[in-house]
Short mmCIF file of C-alpha atoms in Angstrom, two decimals:
data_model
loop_
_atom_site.label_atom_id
_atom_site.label_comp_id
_atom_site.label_asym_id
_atom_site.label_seq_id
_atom_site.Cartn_x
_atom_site.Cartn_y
_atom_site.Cartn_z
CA UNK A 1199 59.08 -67.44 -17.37
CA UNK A 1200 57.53 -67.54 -14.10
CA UNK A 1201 53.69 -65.71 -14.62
CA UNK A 1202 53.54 -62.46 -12.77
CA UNK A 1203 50.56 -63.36 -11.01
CA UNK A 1204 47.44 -65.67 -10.95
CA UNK A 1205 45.30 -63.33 -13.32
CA UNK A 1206 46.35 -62.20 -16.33
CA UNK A 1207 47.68 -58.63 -16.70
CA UNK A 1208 47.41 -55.96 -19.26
CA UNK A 1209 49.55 -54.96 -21.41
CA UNK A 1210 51.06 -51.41 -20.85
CA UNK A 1211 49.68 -50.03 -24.06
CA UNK A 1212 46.12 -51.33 -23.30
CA UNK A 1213 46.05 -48.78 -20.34
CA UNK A 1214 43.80 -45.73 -19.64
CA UNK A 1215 46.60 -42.97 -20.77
CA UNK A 1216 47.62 -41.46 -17.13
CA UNK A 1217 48.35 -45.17 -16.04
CA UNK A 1218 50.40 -45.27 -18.87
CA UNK A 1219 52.03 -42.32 -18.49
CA UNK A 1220 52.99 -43.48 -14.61
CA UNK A 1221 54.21 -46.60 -15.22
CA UNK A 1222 56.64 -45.37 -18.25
CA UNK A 1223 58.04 -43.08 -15.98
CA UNK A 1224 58.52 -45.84 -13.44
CA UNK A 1225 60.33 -47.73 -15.66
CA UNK A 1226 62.15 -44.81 -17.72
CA UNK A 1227 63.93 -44.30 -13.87
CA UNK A 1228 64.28 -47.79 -13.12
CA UNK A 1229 64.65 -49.95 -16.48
CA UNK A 1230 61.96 -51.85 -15.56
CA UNK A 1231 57.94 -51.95 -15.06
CA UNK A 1232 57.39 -53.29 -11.04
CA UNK A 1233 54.85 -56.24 -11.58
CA UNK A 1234 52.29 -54.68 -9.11
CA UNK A 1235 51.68 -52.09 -11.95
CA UNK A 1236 50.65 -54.59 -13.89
CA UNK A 1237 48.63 -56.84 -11.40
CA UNK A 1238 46.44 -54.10 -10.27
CA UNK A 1239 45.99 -52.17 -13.65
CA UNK A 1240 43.69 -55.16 -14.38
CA UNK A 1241 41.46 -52.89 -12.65
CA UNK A 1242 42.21 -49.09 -13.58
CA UNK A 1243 40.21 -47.35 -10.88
CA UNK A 1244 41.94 -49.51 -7.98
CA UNK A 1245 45.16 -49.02 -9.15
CA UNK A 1246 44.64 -45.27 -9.13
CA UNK A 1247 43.06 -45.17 -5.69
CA UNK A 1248 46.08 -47.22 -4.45
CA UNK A 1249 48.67 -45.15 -6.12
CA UNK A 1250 46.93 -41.93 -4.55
CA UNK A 1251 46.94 -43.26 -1.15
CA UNK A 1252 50.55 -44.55 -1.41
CA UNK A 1253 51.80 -41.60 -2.88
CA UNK A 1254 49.92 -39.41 0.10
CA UNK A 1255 51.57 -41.21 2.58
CA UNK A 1256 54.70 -42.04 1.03
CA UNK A 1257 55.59 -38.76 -0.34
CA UNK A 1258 54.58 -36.64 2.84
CA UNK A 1259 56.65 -34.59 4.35
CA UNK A 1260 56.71 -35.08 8.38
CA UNK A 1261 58.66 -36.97 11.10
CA UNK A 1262 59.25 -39.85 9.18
CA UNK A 1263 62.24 -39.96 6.60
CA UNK A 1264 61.20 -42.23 3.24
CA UNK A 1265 64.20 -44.83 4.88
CA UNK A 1266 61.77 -44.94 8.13
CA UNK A 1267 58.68 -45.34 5.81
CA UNK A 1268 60.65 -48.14 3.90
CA UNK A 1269 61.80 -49.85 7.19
CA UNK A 1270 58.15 -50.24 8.10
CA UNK A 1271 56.48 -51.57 5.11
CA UNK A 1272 59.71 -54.34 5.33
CA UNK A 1273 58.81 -55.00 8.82
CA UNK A 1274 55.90 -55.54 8.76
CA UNK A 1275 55.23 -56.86 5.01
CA UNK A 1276 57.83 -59.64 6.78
CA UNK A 1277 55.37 -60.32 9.57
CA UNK A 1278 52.47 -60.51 6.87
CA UNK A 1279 54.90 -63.24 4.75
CA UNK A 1280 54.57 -61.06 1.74
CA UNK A 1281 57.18 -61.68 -0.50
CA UNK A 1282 56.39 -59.18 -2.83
CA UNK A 1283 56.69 -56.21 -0.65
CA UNK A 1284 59.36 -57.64 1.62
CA UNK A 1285 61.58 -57.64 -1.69
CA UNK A 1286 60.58 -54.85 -3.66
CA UNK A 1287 60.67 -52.17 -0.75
CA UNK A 1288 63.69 -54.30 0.34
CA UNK A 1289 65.47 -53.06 -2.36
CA UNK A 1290 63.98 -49.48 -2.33
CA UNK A 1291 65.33 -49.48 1.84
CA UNK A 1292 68.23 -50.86 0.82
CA UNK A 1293 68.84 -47.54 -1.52
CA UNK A 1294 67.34 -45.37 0.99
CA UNK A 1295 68.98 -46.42 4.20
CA UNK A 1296 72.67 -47.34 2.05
CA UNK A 1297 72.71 -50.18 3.76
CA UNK A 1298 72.77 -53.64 2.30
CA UNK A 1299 71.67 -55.79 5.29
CA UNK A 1300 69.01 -53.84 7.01
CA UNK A 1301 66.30 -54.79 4.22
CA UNK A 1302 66.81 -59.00 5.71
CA UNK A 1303 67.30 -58.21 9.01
CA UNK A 1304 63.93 -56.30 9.76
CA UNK A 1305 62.13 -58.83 7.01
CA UNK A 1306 62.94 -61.74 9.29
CA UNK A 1307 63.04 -60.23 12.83
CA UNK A 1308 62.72 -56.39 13.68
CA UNK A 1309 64.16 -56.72 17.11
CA UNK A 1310 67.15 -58.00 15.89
CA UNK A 1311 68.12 -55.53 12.74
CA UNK A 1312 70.52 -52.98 13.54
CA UNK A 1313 68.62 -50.01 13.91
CA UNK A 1314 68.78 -46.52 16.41
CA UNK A 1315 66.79 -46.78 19.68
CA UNK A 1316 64.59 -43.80 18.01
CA UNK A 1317 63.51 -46.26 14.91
CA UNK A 1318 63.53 -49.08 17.32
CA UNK A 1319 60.51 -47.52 19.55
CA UNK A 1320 58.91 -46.87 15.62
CA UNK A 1321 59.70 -50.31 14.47
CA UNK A 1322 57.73 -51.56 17.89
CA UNK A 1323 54.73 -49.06 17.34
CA UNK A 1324 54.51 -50.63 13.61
CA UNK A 1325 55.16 -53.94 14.72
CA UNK A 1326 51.94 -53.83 17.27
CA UNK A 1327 49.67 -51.92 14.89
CA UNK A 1328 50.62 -55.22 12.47
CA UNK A 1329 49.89 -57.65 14.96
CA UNK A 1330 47.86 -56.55 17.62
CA UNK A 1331 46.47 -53.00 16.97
CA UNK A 1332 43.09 -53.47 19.15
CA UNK A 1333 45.34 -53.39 22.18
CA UNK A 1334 47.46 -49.84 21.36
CA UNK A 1335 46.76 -47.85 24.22
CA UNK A 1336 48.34 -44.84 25.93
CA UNK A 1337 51.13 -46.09 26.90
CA UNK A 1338 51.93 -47.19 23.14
CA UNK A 1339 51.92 -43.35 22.28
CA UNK A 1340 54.30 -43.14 24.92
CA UNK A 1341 56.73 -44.47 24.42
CA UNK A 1342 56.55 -43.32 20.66
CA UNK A 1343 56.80 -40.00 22.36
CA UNK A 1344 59.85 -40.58 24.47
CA UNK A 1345 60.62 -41.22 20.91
CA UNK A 1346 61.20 -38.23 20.07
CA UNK A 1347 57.46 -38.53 17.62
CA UNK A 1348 54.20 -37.06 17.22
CA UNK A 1349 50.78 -37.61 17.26
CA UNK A 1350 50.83 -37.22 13.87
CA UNK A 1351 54.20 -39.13 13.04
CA UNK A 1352 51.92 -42.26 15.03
CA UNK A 1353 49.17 -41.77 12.30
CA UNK A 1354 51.05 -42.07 9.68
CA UNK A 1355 53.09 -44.91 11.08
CA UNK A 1356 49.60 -46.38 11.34
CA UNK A 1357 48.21 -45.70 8.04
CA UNK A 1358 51.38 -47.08 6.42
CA UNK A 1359 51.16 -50.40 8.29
CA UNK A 1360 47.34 -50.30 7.26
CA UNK A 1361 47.77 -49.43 3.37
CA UNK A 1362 50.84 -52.52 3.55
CA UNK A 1363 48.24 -54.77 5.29
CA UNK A 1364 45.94 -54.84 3.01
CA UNK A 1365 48.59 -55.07 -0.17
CA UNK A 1366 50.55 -57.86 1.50
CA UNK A 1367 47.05 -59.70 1.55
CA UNK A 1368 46.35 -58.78 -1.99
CA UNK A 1369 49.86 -60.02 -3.00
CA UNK A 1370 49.66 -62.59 -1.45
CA UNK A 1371 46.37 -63.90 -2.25
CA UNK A 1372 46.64 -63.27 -5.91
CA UNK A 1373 50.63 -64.46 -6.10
CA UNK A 1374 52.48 -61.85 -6.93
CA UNK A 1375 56.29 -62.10 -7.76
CA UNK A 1376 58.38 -60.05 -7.73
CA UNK A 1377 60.63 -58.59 -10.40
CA UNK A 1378 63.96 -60.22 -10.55
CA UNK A 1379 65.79 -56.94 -10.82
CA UNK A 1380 64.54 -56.14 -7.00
CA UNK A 1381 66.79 -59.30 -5.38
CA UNK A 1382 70.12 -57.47 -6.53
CA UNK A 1383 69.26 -53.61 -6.25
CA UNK A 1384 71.28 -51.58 -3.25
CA UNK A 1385 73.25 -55.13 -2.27
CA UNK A 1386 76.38 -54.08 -4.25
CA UNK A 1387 77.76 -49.81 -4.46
CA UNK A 1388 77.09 -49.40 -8.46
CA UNK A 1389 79.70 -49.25 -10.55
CA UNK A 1390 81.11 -45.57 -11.97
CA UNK A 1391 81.44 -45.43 -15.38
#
């Protein structure tokens, strides 16, 4: 069995009880405990900082549907080379968004993925905050505006491809897999039964 990551990990029952708590519910609803639980509950006070952050942005309501949220952690987790997040919220895109390419197509190149003008100009925004945010300018937010977004749709655009930064370098740095069950989810319609 492949390690989860350079350090060791904890086991579930070791945890501080609301960690706990969290990730049984994670895996009560998905059959399975995503490794980046375990990775960062090494440290119990990062993990819940990151969980509150990702669940503040994540689970907002605004402008931006959770498929849209997904589509730019892929994106841009792809520009970062983190496989981690390019296939775990691959699979939780392909879900989202029903459809079984998009999560491969925006990993490898978001210009090409089949995607509507309107997440196009939000793919674009992301993809420049990634790779070259000291040069957003005016008419950036433009064009996000023609759009049909917000200032505030543009923040959190920002602050997703900012939270994903800095986890794609933590995943990558410390070698994070991901689970297996993530290559297969959303690819095929599941079976009725």
């Amino acid at each position: 069995m492949t390690a989860i990551c350079r350090y060791p990990v904890p086991a579930v029952a070791e945890l501080p009880e609301d960690l706990r708590t969290r990730i049984l519910e994670v895996q009560e609803k998905t059959g399975f405990v995503p490794n980046v639980f375990l990775a960062l509950a090494r440290r119990p006070d990062e993990l819940r900082a990151f969980l509150a952050y990702h669940d503040a942005l994540l689970l907002r309501e605004g402008g931006l549907s959770k498929a849209e949220k997904e589509m730019i952690i892929v994106a841009t987790s792809g520009a970062n080379r983190c496989l981690y997040c390019v296939v775990a919220h691959g699979a939780i895109l392909r879900i989202y968004a029903k459809a079984p390419l998009l999560a491969d197509q925006l990993a490898t190149n978001p210009l090409k993925a089949e995607v509507t003008p309107r997440q196009a100009a939000m793919l674009a925004f992301a993809m420049k905050v990634c790779l070259d945010a000291q040069s957003i300018g005016e008419t950036d937010y433009a064009a996000l505006h023609a759009a049909g977004f917000d200032d505030e749709d543009a923040w959190d655009i920002t602050s997703i491809v900012g939270l994903f930064g800095m986890s794609n370098r933590i995943a990558n740095t410390i070698s994070l897999m991901p689970n297996a069950e993530f290559y297969v989810m959303g690819r095929l319609p599941k079976v009725k039964g």
